[in-house]
XYZ file of N, CA and C in Angstrom:
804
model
N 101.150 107.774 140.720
C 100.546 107.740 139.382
C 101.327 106.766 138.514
N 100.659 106.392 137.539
C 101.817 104.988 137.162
C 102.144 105.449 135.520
N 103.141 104.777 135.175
C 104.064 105.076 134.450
C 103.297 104.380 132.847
N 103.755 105.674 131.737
C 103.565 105.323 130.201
C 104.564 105.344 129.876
N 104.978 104.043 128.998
C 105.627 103.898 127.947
C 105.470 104.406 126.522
N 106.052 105.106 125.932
C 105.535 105.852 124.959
C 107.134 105.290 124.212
N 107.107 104.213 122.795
C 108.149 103.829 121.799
C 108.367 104.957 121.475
N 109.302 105.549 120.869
C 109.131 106.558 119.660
C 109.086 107.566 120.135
N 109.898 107.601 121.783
C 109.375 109.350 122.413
C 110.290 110.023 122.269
N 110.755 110.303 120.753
C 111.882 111.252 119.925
C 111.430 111.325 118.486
N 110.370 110.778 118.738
C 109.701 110.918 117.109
C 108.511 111.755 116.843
N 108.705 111.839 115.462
C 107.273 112.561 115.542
C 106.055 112.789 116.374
N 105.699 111.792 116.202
C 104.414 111.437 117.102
C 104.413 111.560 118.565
N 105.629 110.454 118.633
C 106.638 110.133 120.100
C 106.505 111.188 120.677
N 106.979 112.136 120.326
C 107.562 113.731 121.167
C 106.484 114.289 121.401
N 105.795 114.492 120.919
C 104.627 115.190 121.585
C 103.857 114.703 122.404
N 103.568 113.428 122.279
C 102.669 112.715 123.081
C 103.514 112.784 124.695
N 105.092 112.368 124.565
C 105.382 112.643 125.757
C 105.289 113.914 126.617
N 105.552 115.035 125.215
C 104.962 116.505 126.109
C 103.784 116.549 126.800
N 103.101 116.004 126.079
C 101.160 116.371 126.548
C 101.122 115.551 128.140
N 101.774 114.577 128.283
C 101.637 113.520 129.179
C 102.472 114.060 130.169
N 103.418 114.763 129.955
C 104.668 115.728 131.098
C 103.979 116.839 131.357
N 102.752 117.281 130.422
C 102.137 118.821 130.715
C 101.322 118.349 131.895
N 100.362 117.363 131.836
C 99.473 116.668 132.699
C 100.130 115.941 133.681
N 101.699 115.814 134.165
C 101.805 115.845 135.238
C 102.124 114.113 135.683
N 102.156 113.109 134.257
C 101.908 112.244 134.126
C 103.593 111.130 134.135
N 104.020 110.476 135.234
C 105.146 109.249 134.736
C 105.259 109.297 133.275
N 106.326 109.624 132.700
C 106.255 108.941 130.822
C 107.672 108.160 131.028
N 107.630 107.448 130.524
C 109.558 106.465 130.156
C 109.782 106.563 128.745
N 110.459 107.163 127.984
C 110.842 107.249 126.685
C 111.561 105.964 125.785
N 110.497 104.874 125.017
C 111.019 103.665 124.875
C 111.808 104.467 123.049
N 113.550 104.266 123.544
C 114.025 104.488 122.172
C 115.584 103.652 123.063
N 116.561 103.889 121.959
C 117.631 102.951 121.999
C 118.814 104.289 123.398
N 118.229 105.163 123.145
C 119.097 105.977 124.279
C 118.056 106.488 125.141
N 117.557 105.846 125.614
C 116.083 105.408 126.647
C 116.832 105.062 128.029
N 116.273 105.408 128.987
C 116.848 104.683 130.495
C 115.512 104.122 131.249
N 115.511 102.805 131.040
C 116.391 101.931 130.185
C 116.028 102.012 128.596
N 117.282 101.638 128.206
C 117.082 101.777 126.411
C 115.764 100.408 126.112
N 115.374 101.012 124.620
C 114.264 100.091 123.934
C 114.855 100.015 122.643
N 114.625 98.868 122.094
C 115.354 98.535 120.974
C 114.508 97.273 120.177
N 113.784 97.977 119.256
C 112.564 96.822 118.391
C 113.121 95.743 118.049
N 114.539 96.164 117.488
C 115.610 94.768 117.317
C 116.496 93.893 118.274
N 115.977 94.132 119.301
C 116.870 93.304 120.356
C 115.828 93.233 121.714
N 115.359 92.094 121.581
C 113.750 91.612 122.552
C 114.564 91.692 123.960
N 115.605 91.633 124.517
C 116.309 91.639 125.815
C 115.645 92.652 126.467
N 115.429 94.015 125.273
C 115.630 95.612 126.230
C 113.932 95.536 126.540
N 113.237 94.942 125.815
C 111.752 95.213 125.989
C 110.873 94.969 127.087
N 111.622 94.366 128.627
C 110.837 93.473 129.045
C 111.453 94.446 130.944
N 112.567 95.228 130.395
C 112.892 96.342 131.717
C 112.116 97.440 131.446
N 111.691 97.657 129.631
C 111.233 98.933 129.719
C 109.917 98.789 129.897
N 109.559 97.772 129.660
C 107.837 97.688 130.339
C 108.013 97.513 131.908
N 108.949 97.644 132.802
C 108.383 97.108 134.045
C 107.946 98.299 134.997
N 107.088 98.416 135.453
C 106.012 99.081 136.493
C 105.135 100.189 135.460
N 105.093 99.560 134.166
C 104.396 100.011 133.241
C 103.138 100.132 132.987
N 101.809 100.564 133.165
C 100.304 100.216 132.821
C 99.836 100.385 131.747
N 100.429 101.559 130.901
C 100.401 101.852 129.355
C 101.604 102.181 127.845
N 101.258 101.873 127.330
C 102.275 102.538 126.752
C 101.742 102.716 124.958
N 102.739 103.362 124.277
C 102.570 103.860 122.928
C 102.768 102.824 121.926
N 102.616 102.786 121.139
C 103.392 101.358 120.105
C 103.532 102.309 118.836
N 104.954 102.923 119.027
C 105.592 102.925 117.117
C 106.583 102.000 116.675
N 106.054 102.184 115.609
C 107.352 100.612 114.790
C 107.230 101.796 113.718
N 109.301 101.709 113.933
C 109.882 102.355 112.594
C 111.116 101.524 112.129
N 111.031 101.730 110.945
C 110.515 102.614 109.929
C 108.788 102.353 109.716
N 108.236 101.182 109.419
C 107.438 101.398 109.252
C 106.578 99.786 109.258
N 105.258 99.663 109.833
C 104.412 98.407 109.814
C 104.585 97.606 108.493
N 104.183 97.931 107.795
C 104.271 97.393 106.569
C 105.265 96.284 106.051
N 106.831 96.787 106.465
C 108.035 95.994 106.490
C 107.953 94.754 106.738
N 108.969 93.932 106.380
C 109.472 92.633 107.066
C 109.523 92.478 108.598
N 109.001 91.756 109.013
C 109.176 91.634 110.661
C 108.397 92.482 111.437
N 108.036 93.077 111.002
C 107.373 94.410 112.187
C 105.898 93.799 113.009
N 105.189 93.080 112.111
C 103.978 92.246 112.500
C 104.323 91.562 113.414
N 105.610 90.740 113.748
C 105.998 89.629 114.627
C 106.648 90.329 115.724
N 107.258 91.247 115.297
C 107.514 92.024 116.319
C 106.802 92.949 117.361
N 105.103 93.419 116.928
C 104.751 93.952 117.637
C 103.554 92.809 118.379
N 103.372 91.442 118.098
C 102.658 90.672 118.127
C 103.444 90.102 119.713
N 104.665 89.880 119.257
C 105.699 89.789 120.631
C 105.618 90.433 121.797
N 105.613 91.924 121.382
C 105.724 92.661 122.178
C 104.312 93.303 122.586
N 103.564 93.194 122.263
C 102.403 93.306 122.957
C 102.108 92.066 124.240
N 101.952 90.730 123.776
C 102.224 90.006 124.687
C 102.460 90.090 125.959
N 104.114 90.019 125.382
C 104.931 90.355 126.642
C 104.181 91.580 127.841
N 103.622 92.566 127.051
C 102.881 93.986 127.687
C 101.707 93.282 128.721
N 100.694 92.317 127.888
C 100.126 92.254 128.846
C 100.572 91.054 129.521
N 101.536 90.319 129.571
C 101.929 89.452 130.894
C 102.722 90.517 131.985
N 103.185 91.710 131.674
C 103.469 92.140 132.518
C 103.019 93.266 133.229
N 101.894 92.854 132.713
C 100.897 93.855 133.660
C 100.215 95.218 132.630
N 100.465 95.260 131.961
C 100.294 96.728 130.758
C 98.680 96.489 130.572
N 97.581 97.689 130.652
C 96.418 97.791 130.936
C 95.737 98.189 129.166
N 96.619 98.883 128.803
C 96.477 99.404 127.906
C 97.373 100.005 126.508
N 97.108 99.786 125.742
C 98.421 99.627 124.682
C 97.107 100.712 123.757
N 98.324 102.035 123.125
C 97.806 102.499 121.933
C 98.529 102.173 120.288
N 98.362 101.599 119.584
C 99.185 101.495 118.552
C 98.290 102.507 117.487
N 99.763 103.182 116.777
C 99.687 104.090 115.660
C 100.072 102.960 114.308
N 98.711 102.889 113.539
C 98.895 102.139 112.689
C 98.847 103.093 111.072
N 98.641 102.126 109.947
C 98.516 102.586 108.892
C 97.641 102.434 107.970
N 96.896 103.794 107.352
C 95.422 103.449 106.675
C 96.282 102.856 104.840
N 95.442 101.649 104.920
C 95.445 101.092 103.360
C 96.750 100.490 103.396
N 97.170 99.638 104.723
C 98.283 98.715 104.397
C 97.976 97.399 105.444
N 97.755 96.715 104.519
C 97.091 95.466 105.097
C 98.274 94.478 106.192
N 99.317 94.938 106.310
C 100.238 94.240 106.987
C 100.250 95.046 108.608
N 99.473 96.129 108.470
C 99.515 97.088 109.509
C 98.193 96.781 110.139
N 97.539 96.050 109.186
C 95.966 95.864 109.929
C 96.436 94.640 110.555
N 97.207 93.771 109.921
C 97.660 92.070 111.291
C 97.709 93.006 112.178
N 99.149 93.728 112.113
C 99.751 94.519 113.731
C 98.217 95.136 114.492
N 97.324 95.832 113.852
C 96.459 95.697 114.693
C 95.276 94.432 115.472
N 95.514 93.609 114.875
C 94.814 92.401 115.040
C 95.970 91.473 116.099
N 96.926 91.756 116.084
C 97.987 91.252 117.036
C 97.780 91.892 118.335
N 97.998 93.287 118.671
C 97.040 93.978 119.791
C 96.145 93.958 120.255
N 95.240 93.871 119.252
C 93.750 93.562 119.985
C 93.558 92.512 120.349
N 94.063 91.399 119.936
C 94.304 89.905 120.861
C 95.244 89.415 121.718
N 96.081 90.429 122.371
C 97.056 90.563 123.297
C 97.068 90.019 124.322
N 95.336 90.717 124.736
C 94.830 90.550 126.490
C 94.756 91.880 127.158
N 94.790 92.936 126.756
C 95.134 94.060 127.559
C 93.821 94.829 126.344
N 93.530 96.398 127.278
C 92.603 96.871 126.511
C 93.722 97.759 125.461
N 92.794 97.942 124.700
C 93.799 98.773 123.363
C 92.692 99.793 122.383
N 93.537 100.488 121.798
C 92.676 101.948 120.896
C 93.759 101.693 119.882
N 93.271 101.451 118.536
C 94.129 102.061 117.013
C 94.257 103.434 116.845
N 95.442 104.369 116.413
C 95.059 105.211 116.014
C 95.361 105.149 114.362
N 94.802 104.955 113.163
C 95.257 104.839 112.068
C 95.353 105.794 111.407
N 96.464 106.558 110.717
C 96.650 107.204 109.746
C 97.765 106.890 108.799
N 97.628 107.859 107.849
C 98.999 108.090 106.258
C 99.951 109.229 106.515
N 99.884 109.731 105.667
C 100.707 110.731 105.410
C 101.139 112.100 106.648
N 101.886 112.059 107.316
C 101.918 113.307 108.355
C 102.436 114.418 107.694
N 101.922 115.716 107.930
C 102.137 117.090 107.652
C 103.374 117.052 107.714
N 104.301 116.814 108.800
C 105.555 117.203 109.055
C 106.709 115.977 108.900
N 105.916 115.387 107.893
C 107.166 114.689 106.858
C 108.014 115.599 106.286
N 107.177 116.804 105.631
C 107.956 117.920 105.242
C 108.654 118.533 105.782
N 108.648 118.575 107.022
C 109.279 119.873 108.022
C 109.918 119.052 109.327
N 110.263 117.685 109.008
C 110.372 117.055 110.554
C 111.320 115.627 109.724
N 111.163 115.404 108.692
C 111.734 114.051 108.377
C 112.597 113.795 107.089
N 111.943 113.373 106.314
C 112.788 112.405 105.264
C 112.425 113.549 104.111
N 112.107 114.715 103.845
C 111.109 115.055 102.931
C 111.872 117.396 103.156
N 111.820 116.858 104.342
C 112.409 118.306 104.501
C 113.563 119.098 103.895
N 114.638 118.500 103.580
C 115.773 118.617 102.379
C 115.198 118.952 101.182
N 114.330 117.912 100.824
C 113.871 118.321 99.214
C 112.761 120.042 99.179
N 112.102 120.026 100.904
C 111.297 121.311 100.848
C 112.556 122.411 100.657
N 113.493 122.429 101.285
C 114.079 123.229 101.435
C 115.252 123.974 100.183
N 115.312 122.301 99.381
C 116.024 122.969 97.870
C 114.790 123.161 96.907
N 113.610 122.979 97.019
C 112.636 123.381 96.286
C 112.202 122.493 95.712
N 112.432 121.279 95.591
C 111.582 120.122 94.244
C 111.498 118.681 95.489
N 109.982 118.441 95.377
C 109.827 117.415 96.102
C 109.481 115.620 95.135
N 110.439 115.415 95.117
C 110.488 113.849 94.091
C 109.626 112.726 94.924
N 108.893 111.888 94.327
C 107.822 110.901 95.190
C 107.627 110.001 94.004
N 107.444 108.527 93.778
C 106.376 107.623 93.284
C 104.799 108.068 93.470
N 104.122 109.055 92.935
C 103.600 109.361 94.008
C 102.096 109.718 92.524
N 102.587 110.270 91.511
C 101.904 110.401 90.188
C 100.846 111.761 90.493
N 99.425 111.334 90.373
C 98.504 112.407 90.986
C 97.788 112.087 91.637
N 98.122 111.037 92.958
C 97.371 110.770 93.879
C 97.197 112.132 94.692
N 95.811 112.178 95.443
C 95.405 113.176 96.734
C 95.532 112.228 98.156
N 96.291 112.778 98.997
C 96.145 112.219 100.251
C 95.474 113.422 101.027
N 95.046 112.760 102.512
C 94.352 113.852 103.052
C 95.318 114.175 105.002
N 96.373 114.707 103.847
C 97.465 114.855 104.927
C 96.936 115.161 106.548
N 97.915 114.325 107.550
C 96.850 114.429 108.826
C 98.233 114.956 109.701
N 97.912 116.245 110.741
C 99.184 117.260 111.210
C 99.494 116.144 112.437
N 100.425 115.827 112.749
C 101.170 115.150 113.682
C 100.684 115.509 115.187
N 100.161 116.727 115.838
C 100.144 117.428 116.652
C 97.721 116.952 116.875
N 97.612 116.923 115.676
C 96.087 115.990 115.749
C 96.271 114.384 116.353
N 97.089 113.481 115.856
C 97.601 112.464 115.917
C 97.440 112.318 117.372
N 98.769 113.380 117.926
C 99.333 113.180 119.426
C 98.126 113.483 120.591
N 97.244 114.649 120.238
C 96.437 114.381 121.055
C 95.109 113.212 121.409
N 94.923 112.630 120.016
C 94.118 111.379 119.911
C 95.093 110.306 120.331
N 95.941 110.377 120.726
C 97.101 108.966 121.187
C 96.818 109.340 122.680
N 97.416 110.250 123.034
C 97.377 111.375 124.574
C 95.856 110.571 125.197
N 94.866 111.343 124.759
C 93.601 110.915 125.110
C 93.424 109.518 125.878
N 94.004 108.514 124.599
C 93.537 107.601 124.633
C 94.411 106.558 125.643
N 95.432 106.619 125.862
C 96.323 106.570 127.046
C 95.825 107.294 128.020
N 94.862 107.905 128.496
C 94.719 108.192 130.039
C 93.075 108.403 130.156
N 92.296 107.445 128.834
C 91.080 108.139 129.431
C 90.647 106.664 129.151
N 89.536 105.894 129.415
C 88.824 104.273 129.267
C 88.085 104.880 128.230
N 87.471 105.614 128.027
C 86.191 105.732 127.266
C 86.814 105.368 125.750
N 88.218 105.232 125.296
C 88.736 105.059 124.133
C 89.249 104.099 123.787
N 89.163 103.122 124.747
C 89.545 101.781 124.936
C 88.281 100.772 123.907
N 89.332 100.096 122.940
C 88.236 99.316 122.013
C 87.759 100.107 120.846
N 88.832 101.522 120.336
C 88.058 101.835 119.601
C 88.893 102.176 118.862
N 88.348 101.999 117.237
C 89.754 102.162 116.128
C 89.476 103.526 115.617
N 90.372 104.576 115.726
C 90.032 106.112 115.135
C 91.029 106.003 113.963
N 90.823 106.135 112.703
C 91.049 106.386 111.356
C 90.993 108.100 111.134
N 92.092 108.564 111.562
C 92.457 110.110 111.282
C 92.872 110.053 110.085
N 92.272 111.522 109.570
C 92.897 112.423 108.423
C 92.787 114.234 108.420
N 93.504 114.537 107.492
C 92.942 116.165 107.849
C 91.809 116.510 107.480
N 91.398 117.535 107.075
C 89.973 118.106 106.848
C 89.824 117.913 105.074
N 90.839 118.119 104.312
C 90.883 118.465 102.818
C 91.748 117.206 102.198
N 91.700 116.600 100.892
C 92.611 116.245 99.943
C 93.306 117.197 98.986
N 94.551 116.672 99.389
C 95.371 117.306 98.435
C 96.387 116.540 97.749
N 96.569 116.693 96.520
C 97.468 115.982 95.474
C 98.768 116.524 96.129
N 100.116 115.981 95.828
C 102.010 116.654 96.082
C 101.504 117.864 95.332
N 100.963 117.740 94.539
C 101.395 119.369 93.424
C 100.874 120.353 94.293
N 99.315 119.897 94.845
C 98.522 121.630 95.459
C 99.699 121.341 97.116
N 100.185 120.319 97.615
C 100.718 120.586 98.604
C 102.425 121.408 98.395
N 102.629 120.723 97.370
C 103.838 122.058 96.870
C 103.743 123.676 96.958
N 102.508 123.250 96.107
C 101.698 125.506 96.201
C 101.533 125.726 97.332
N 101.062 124.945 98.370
C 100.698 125.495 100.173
C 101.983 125.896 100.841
N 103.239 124.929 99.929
C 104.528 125.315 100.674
C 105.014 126.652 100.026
N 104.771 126.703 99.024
C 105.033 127.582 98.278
C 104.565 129.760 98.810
N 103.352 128.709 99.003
C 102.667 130.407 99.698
C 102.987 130.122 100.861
N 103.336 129.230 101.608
C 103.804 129.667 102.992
C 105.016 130.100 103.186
N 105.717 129.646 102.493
C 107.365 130.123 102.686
C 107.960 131.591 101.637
N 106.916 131.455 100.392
C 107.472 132.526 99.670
C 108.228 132.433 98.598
N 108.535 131.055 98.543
C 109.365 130.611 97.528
C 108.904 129.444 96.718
N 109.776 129.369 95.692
C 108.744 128.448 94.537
C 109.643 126.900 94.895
N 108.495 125.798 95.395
C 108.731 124.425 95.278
C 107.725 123.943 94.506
N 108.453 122.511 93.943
C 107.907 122.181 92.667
C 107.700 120.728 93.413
N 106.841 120.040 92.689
C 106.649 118.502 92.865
C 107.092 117.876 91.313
N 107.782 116.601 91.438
C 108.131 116.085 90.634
C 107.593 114.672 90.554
N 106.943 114.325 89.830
C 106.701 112.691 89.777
C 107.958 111.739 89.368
N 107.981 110.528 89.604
C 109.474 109.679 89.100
C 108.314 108.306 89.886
N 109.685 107.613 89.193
C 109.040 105.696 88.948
C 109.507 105.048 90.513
N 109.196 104.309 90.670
C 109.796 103.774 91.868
C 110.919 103.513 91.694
N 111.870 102.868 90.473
C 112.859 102.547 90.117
C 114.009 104.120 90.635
N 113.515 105.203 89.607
C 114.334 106.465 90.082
C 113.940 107.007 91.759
N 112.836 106.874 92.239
C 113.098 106.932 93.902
C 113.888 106.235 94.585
N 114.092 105.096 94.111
C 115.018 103.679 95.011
C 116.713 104.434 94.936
N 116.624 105.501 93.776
C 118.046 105.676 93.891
C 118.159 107.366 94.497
N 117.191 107.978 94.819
C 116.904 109.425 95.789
C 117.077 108.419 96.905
N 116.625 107.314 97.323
C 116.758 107.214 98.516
C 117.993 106.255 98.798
N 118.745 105.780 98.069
C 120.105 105.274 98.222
C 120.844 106.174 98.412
N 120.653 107.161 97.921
C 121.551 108.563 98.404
C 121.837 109.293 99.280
N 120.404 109.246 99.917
C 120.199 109.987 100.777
C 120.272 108.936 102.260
N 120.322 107.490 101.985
C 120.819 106.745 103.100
C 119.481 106.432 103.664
N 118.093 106.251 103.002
C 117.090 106.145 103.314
C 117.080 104.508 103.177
N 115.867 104.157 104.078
C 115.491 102.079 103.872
C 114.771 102.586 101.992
N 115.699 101.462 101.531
C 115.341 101.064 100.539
C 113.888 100.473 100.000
N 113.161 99.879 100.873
C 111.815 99.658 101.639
C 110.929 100.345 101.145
N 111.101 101.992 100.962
C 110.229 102.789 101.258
C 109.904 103.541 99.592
N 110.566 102.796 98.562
C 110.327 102.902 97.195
C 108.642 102.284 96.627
N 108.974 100.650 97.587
C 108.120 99.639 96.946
C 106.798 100.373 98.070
N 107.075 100.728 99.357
C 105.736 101.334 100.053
C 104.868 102.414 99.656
N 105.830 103.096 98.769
C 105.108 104.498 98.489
C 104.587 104.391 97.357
N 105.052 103.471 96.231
C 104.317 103.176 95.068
C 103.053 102.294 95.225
N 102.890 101.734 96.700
C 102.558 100.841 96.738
C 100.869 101.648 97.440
N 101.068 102.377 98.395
C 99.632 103.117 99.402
C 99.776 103.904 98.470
N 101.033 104.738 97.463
C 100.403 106.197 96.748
C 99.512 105.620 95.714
N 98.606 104.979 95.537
C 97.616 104.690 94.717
C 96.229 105.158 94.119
N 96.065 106.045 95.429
C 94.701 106.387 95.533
C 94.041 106.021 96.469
N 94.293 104.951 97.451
C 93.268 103.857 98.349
C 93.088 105.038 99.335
N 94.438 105.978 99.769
C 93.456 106.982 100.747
C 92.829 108.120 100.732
N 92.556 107.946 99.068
C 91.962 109.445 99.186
C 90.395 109.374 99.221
N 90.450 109.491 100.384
C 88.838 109.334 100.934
C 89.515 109.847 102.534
N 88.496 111.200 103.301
C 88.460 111.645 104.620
C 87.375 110.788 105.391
N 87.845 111.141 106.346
C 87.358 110.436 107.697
C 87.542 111.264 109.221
N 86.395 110.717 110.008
C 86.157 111.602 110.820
C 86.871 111.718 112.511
N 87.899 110.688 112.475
C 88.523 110.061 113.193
C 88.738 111.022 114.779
N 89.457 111.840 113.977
C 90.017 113.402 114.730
C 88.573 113.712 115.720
N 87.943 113.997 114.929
C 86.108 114.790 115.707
C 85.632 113.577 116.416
N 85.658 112.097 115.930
C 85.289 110.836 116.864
C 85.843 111.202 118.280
N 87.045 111.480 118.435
C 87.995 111.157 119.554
C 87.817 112.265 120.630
N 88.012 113.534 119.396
C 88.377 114.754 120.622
C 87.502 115.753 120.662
N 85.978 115.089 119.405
C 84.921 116.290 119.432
C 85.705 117.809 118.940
N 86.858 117.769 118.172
C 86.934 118.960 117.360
C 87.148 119.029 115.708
N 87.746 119.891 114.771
C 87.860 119.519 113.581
C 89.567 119.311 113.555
N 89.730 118.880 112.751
C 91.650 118.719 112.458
C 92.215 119.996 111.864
N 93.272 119.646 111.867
C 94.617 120.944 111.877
C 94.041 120.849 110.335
N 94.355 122.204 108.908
C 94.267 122.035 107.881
C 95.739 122.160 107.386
N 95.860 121.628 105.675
C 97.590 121.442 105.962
C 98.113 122.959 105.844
N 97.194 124.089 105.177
C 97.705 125.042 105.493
C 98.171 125.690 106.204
N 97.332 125.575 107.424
C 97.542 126.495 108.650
C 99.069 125.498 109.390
N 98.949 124.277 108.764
C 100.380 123.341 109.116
C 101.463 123.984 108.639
N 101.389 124.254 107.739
C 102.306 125.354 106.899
C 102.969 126.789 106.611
N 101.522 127.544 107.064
C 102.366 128.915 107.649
C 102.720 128.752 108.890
N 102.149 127.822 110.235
C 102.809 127.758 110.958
C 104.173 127.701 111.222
N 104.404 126.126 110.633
C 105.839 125.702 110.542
C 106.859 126.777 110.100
N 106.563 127.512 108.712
C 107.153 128.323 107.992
C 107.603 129.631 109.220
N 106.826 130.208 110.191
C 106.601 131.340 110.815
C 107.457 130.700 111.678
N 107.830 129.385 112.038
C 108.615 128.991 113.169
C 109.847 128.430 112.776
N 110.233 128.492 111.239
C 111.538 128.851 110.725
C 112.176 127.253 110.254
N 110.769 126.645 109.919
C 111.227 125.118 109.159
C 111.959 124.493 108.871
N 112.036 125.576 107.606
C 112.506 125.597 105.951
C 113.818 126.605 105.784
N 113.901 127.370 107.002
C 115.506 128.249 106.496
C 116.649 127.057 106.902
N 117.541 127.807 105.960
C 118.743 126.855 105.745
C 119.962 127.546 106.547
């Protein structure tokens, strides 16, 4: 059976997709920097062992598409994928960032067949990333004002990536996931709120005062000008992406939430 490359198989997305693909019995190679062999977005040397006897693989770029370099970098490395044989490439892109739509336009002219999966905001930013500290002392700070996003659960994501890595019928086709509902930070504060039992607050602030939450916290500086930049409004509009792919409905962020909460998130 031949071997997936899956970037990012310690990440959000990453990790599960490699579970689903280890449940099914499936070769996975974990492309990250303590990878055997290691993968490393910043150093093109490691990219070209970890594709070898490869037919598919995952495409995450972190921190994030949008950035400096990331377009040239996955434009590279797709390439390289299909000169060396790679059948099929899934890239996880980003809805309402036009630097993420090149990276998809770089894939799809690769040479190899390929599936987008596009989404925003993941459920378990809160409970998995950059965002979980602030759930856990209670006040979640964002550039963020009163935009609604239509938060999409990580675990929806992985099986529309999963899919699409081992089945043709998904080949050539761009799925634009979201969850079922919009919700503003504030009503997603109250969901944390009734799930855990305790009172978290959402706080609005300027990009200027985020740039310095995230100097603190040792975050890319990057991610001030990105979030002021998609928190606009452009995604608050649902889509059917999830039901396109896998013929079911998506995770809601609630049930994301007492879950997580019931599986011990948020204790400190």
């Amino acid at each position: 059976m031949t071997t997936t490359l899956v970037i990012g198989g310690t990440g959000k997305t990453g990790r599960r997709v490699v579970e689903r693909l280890t449940d099914q019995g499936r070769p996975v190679r974990v492309g990250s920097r303590s990878g055997k062999p290691p993968f490393d977005w910043n150093d093109e040397s490691t990219w070209a062992p970890a594709l070898e006897g490869v037919t598919a693989a995952y495409i995450t770029y972190y921190p994030d598409l949008a950035l400096p370099g990331a377009v040239a970098a996955v434009d590279g490395f797709a390439r390289l994928a299909a000169h060396s044989g790679v059948e099929q490439l899934v890239l996880l892109s980003g809805r309402g960032e036009p630097e993420a739509e090149a990276a998809e336009r770089a894939v799809q002219g690769a040479g190899t067949g390929w599936t987008v999966v596009r989404s925003s905001w993941f459920s378990q930013n809160f409970s998995e990333s950059f965002l979980l500290d602030p759930v856990q002392l209670g006040d979640i700070a964002l550039p963020a004002g009163d935009a609604r996003e239509p938060f999409t659960d990580a675990d929806d994501i992985a099986d529309v990536v999963t899919a699409a890595l081992v089945d043709s019928r998904h080949r050539g086709k761009v799925y634009e996931v979201t969850g079922p509902r919009l919700l503003s930070f504030a009503e997603v504060a109250a969901e944390l709120s009734a799930a855990t039992g305790r009172t978290i607050t959402y706080t609005p602030v300027s990009r200027d005062e985020y740039s310095k939450v995230l100097e603190e916290n040792g975050l890319p500086l990057e991610f001030a000008d990105l979030f002021a930049g998609i928190l606009d409004g452009r995604n608050a509009h649902l889509t059917d992406g999830v039901q396109q792919a896998l013929g079911r409905a998506p995770k809601d962020f609630a049930d994301y939430a007492r879950e997580s909460a019931a599986a011990g998130a948020w204790e400190r």
